[in-house]
XYZ file of C-alpha atoms in Angstrom:
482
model
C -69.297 72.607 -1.688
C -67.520 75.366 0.269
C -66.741 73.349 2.761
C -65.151 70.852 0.363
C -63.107 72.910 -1.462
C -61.529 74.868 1.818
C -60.730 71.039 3.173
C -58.636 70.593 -0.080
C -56.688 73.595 0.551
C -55.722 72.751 3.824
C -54.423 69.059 2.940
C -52.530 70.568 -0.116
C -50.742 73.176 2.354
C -50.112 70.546 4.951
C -48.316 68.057 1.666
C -46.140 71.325 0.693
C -44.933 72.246 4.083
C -44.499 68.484 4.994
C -41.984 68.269 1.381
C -39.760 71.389 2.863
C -35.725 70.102 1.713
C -34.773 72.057 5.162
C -32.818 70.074 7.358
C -31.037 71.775 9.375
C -33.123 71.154 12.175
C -33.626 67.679 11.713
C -30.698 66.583 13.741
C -31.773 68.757 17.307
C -35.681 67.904 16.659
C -34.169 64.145 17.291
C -32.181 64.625 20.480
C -32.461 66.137 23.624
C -30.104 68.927 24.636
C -28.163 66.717 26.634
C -26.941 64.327 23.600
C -26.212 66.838 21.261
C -22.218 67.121 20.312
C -19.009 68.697 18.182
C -16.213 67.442 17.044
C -12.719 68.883 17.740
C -8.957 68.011 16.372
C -5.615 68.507 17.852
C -2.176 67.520 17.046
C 0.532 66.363 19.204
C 4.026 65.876 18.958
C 5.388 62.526 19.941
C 8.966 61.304 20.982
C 11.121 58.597 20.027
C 14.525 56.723 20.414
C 16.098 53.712 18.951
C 16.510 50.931 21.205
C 18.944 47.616 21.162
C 16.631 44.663 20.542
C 18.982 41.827 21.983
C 18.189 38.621 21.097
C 14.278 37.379 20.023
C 12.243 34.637 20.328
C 13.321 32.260 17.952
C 9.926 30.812 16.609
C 9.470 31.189 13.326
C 8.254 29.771 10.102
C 11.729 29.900 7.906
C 15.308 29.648 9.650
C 18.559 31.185 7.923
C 22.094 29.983 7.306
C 25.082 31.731 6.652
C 27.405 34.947 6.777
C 26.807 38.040 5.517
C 28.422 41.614 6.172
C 26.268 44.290 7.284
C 26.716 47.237 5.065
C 25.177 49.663 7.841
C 27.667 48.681 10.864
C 30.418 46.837 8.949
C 29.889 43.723 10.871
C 29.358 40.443 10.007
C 25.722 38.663 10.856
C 26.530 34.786 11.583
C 22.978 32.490 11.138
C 22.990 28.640 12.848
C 20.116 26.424 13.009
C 18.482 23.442 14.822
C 15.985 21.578 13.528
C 13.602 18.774 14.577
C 11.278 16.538 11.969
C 7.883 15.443 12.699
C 6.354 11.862 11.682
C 2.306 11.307 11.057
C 0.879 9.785 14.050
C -1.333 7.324 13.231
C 0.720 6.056 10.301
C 3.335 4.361 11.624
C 2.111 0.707 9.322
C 2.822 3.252 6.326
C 6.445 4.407 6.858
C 8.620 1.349 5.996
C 7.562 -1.887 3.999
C 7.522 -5.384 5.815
C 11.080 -6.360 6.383
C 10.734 -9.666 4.701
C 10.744 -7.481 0.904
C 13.945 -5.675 2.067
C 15.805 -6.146 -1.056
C 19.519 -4.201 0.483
C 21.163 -6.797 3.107
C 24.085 -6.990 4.806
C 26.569 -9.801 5.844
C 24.196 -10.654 8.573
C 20.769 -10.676 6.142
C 19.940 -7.448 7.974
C 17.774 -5.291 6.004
C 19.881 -2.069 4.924
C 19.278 1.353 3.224
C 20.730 2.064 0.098
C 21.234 6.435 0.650
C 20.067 8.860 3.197
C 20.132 12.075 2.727
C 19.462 15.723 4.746
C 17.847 18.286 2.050
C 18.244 21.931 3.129
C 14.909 23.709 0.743
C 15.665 26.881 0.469
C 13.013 29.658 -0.047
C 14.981 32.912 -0.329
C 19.041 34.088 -0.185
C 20.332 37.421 0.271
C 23.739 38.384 -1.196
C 25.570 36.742 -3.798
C 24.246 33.693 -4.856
C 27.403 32.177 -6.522
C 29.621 32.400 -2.932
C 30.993 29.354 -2.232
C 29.928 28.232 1.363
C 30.311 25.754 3.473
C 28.186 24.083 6.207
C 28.148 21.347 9.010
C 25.939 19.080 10.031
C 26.096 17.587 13.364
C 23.514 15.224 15.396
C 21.647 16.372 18.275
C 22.596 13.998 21.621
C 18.759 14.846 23.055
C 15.702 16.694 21.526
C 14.636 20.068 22.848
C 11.035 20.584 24.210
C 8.839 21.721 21.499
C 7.813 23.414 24.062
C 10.994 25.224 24.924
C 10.896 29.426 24.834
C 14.218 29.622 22.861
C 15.860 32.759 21.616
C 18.495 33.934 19.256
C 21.063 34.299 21.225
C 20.480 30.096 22.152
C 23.647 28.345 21.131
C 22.954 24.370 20.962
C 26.732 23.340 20.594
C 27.603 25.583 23.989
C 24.305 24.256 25.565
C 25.490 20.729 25.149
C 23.062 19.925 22.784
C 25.385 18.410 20.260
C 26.612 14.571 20.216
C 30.169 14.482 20.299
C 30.505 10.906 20.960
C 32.481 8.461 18.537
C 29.893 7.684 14.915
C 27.533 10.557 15.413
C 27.035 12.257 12.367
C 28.959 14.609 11.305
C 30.012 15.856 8.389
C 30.656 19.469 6.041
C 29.118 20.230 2.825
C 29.984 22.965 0.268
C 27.581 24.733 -1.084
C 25.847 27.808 -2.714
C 22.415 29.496 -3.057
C 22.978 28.784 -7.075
C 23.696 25.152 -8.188
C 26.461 25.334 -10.800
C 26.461 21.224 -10.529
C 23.092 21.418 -11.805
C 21.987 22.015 -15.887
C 20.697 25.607 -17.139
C 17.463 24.336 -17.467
C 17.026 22.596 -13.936
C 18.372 25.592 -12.331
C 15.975 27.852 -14.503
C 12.785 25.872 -13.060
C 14.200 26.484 -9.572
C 14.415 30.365 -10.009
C 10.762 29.987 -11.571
C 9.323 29.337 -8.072
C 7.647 25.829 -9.414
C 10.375 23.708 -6.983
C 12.588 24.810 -4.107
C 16.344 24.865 -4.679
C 18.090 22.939 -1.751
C 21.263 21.920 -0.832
C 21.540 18.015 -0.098
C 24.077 16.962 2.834
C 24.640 12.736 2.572
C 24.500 11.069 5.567
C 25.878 7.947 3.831
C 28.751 7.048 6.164
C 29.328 4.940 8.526
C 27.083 5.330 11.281
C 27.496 4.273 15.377
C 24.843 4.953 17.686
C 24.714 5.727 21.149
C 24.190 1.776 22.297
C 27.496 1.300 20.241
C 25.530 -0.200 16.891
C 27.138 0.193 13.483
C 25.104 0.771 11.072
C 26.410 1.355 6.916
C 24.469 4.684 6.925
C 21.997 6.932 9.007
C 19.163 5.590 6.800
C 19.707 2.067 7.962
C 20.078 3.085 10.907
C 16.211 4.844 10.943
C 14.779 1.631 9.321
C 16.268 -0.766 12.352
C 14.754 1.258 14.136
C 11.335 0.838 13.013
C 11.669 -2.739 12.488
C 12.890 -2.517 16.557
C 10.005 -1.448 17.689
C 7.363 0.598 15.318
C 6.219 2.418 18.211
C 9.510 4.112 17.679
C 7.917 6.272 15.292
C 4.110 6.695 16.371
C 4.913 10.323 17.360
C 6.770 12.981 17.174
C 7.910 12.614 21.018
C 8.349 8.845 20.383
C 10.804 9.788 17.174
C 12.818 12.648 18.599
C 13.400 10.911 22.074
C 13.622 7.136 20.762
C 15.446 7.616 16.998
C 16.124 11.174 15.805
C 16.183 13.899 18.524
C 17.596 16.607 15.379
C 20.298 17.950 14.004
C 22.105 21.327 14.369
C 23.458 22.445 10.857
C 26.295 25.728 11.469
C 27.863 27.746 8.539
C 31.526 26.940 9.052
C 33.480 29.322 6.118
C 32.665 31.379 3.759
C 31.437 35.198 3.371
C 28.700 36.820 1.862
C 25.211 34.851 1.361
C 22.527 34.176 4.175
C 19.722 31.750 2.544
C 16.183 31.504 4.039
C 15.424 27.994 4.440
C 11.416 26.947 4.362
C 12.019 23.232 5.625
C 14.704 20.421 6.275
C 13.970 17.244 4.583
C 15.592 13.754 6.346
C 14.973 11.032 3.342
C 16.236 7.902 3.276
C 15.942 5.201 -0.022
C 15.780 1.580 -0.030
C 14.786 -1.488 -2.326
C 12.152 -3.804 -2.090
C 10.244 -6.936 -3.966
C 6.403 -6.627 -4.970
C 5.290 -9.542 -7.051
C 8.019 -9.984 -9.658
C 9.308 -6.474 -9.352
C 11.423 -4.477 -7.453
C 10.744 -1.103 -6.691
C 12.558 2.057 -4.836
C 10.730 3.493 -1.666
C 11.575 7.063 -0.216
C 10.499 7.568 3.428
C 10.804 11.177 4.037
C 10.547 13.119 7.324
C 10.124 16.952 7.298
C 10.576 19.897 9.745
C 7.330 21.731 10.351
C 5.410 24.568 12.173
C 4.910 21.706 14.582
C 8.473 20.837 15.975
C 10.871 22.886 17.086
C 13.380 25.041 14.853
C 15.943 27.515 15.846
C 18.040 29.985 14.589
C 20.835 31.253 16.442
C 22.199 34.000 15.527
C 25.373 36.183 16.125
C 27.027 39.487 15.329
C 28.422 42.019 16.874
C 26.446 44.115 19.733
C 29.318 47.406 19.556
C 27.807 48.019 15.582
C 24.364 48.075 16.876
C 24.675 50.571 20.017
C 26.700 52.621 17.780
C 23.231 52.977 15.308
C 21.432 53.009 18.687
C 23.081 56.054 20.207
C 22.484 58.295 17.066
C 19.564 60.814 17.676
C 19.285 62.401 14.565
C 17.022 59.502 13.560
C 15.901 55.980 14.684
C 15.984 52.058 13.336
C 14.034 49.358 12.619
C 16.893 46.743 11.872
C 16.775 43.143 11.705
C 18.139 40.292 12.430
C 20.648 42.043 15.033
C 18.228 44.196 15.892
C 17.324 48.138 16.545
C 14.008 48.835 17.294
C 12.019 52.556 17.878
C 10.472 52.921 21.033
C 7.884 55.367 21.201
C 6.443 57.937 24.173
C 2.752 58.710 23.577
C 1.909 61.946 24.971
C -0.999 60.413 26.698
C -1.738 63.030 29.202
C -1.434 66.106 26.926
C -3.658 64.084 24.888
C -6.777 63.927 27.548
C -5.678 66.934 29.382
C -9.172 69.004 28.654
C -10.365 65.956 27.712
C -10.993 63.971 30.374
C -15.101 63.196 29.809
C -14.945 63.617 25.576
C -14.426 60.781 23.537
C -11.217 60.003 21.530
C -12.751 58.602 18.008
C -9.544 58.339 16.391
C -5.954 58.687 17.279
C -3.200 58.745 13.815
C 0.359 58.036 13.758
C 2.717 57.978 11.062
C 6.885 57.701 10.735
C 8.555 58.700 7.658
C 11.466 56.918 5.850
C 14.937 58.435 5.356
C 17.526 57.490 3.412
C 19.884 55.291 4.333
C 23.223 56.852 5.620
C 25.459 55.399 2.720
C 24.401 54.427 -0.689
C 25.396 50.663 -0.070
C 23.005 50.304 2.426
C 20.183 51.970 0.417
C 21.347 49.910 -2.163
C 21.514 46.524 -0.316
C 18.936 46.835 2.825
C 15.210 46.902 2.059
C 12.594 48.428 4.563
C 10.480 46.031 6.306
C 7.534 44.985 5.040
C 5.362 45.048 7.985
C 6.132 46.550 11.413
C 3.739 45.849 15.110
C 3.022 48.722 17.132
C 3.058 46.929 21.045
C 3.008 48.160 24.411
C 6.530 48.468 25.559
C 5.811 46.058 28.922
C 4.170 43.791 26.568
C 7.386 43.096 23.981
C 8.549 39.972 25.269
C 4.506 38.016 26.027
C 3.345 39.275 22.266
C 5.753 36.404 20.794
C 5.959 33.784 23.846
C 1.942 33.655 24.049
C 1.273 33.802 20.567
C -0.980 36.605 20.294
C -2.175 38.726 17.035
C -2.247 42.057 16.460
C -5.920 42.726 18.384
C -6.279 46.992 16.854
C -7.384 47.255 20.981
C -3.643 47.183 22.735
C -1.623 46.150 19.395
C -1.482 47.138 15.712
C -0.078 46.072 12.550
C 1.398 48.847 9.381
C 2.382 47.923 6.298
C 5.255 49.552 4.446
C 3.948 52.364 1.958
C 6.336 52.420 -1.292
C 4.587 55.297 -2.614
C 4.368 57.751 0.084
C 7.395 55.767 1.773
C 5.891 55.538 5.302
C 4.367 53.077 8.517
C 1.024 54.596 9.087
C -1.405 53.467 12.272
C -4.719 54.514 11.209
C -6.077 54.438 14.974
C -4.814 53.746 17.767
C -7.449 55.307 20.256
C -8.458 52.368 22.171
C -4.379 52.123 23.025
C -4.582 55.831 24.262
C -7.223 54.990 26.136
C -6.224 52.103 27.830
C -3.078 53.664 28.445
C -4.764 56.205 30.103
C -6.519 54.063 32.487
C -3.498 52.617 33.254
C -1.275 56.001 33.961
C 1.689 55.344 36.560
C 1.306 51.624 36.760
C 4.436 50.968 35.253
C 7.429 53.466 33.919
C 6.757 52.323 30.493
C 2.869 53.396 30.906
C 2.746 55.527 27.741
C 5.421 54.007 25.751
C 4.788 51.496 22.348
C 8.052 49.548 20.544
C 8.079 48.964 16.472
C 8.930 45.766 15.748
C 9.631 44.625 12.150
C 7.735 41.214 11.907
C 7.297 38.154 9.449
C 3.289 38.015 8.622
C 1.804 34.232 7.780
C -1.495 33.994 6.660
C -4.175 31.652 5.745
C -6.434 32.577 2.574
C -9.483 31.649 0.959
C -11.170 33.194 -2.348
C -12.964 36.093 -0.622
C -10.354 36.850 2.168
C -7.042 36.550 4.441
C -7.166 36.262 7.661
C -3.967 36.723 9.932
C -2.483 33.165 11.453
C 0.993 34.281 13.118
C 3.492 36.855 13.593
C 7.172 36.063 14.458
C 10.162 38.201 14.757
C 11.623 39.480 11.384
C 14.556 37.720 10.428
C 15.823 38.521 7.066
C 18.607 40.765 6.861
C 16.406 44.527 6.929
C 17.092 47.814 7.727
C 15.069 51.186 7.650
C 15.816 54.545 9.330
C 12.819 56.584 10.318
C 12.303 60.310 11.426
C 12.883 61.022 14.657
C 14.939 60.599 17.505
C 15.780 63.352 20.002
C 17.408 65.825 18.055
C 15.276 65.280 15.046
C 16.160 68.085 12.325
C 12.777 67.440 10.231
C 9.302 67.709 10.488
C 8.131 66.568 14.274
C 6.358 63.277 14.564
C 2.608 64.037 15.350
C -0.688 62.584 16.602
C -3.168 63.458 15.146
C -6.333 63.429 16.970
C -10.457 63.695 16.907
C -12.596 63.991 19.629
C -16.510 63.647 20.374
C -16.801 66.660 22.699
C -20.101 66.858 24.466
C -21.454 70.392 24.329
């Protein structure tokens, strides 16, 4: 029985020593010496300048019309664009009816359309949305490559771009971001969001194509043709190189409103018989993601190096753009360093306030801005790519704490690192104000493009070379083996 009850006490002292809450062993009793480690922080002051962003690739989901002063420089911003549309393939036995139940004819029984219209949808204006503008539209003589890398500073009229023979199409249009022409109600639906607002250029005279063909209008002109040869239309490179190869559409007067158009809309109407009735078809052909569209865009370069050569601060302006460039001190940053691990690496720029109180006013920050290596500025657009939070990273504007913050960029220090004196611009990032498109589903939103801002935005930041406020700083955490 003894033996029993001294057998007890030993299991019962085992369970209480094996219940002890100490821990603070538990991490070493796990690891070898050699694994175990600290962590250590530093900060580290970073430089930065404004630099003159010259003209961008000009690929982009929206394009922008108009003139509009810039309060910042005093300049004026001028906006062109070129657009192409695309056609279904596989659906070219859908676009016109048989030409036997053409009810329009002319003197010659020729089938004919009864309008044609261009239809500018726009998505957003700046400035005032009563200014009377006008535009023209003129015909492109031969498409440009979708495949074309085309920037701003691309000028289709002084390229050659633009027909100039006798009939092509050309013709003005007044307009303004606000329909007066239109009832209160109508106009109320359009500043609801349910329908875009647009402004509709006819295309209703007469017509002469290249061959010398006159045609009443450009709509008759698009079903002839079809009814030429259908294969005229079975893709986009058959339409833009056979029938339509674009058109360029140019603000031509006015002041003070730039509108953000989301597509251009070629639609043509015509009549036909079905059964005992007669009935109104509407072929439409619209710009898209697909084909190419262009903005050009120019203003005046002296206004921007004037903001450029300021170094009390720096810019992230856009269209005519400023953007910050950024000198990472890489090598104070692993100085010490060299075998710990760099867990996380945080950056953050500050808003100021605009320099006058028009511009603060008038000029909202960007929305979103892309940290990039500086040698990679130009292949981050041409190729494509996404922010990949390895070599490129996107911040979103704060409105509460009014800042651009990169969370961590350590794999960038890094890489810069390994890459020390391989180019001057080694340890140097650019902020770029970008346009964001995504594609989303009920549980998430997943990035699709980025393009070159191109609303009218402005945003000074802290910094610059003689900076008078707080430094910009890293701020950094390492995994120091001990």
């Amino acid at each position: 029985m003894k033996k029993w009850i001294m057998a007890g006490i030993a299991l019962l002292t085992v369970a209480i020593s094996s219940c002890d809450e100490d821990t603070s062993t538990l991490g070493y009793s796990l690891t070898s010496d050699v694994d175990r480690f600290t962590i250590k922080t530093d900060t580290f002051d970073v430089a930065t300048k404004s630099i003159a962003a010259g003209a961008v690739l000009s690929r982009n989901a929206y394009t922008y019309l108009g003139r509009i002063k810039d309060p910042e420089t005093g300049t004026y911003i001028n906006c062109d664009f070129s657009t192409q549309f695309s056609v279904l393939e596989n659906e070219v036995g859908k676009i016109f009816k048989k030409e036997e139940v053409i009810v329009g004819r002319d003197d010659n029984d020729q089938p004919i359309a009864d309008s044609c219209f261009v239809n500018i949808m726009i998505n957003a204006y700046q400035g005032d949305s009563l200014t009377a503008m006008r535009l023209t539209l003129e015909e492109l003589d031969t498409p440009m490559k979708s495949s074309d890398v085309v920037y701003t500073d691309f000028d289709p009229e002084a390229a050659g771009f633009v027909r100039k023979t006798n009939g092509a199409v050309k013709t003005n249009k007044m307009y303004s971001a606000s329909d007066l022409t239109l009832n209160d109600s109508l106009r109320n639906v359009y500043r609801s969001g349910s329908y875009y607002a647009y402004i509709k250029v006819p295309l209703n005279k007469e017509y002469i194509d290249k061959d010398g063909n006159k045609y009443n209008n450009y709509g008759t002109y698009l079903m002839r043709k079809y009814y030429e040869n259908p294969n005229n239309y079975k893709n986009f490179n058959s339409f833009t190189r056979n029938v339509c190869p674009g058109f360029y559409i140019k603000s031509s007067d006015g002041q003070g409103l730039m509108v953000e158009t989301v597509f251009t809309q070629l639609s043509l109407f015509y009549r036909y018989k079905s059964g005992e009735g007669t009935y109104t078809a509407n072929p439409t052909f619209n710009s898209t993601d697909e084909v190419l569209q262009t903005t050009h865009i120019n203003y005046d370069q002296a206004g921007i190096d004037k903001l450029v050569a300021e170094d009390t601060c720096t810019y992230l302006k856009t269209p005519a753009g400023i953007y910050t460039e950024v000198t990472l001190p890489v090598d104070d940053i692993k100085k010490g360093h060299e075998n710990d691990t760099i867990i996380s690496a945080k950056i953050t720029f500050n808003r100021m306030r605009a320099a006058n109180e028009v511009s603060e006013v008038v000029l909202e920050e960007p929305t979103n801005i892309l940290l990039v290596e500086r040698d990679s500025l130009s292949s981050f657009f041409e190729e494509n790519s996404l922010p990949d939070n390895t070599n490129s990273f996107l911040a979103t504007y704060n409105k509460t704490q009014k800042t651009y913050s990169f969370n961590n960029i350590s794999s960038l220090v890094n890489s810069m690192y390994n890459k020390k004196g391989k180019s001057e611009n080694w340890n140097k990032v650019v902020l770029i104000p970008v346009q964001v498109t995504t594609s989303s589903t009920s549980s998430s939103s997943t990035i699709t493009s980025i393009a070159n801002e191109m609303n009218i935005n402005s945003v000074r930041l802290v910094g610059g070379s003689a900076n008078k406020h707080t430094p910009i700083r890293i701020s950094v955490i390492y995994n120091t083996n001990q």
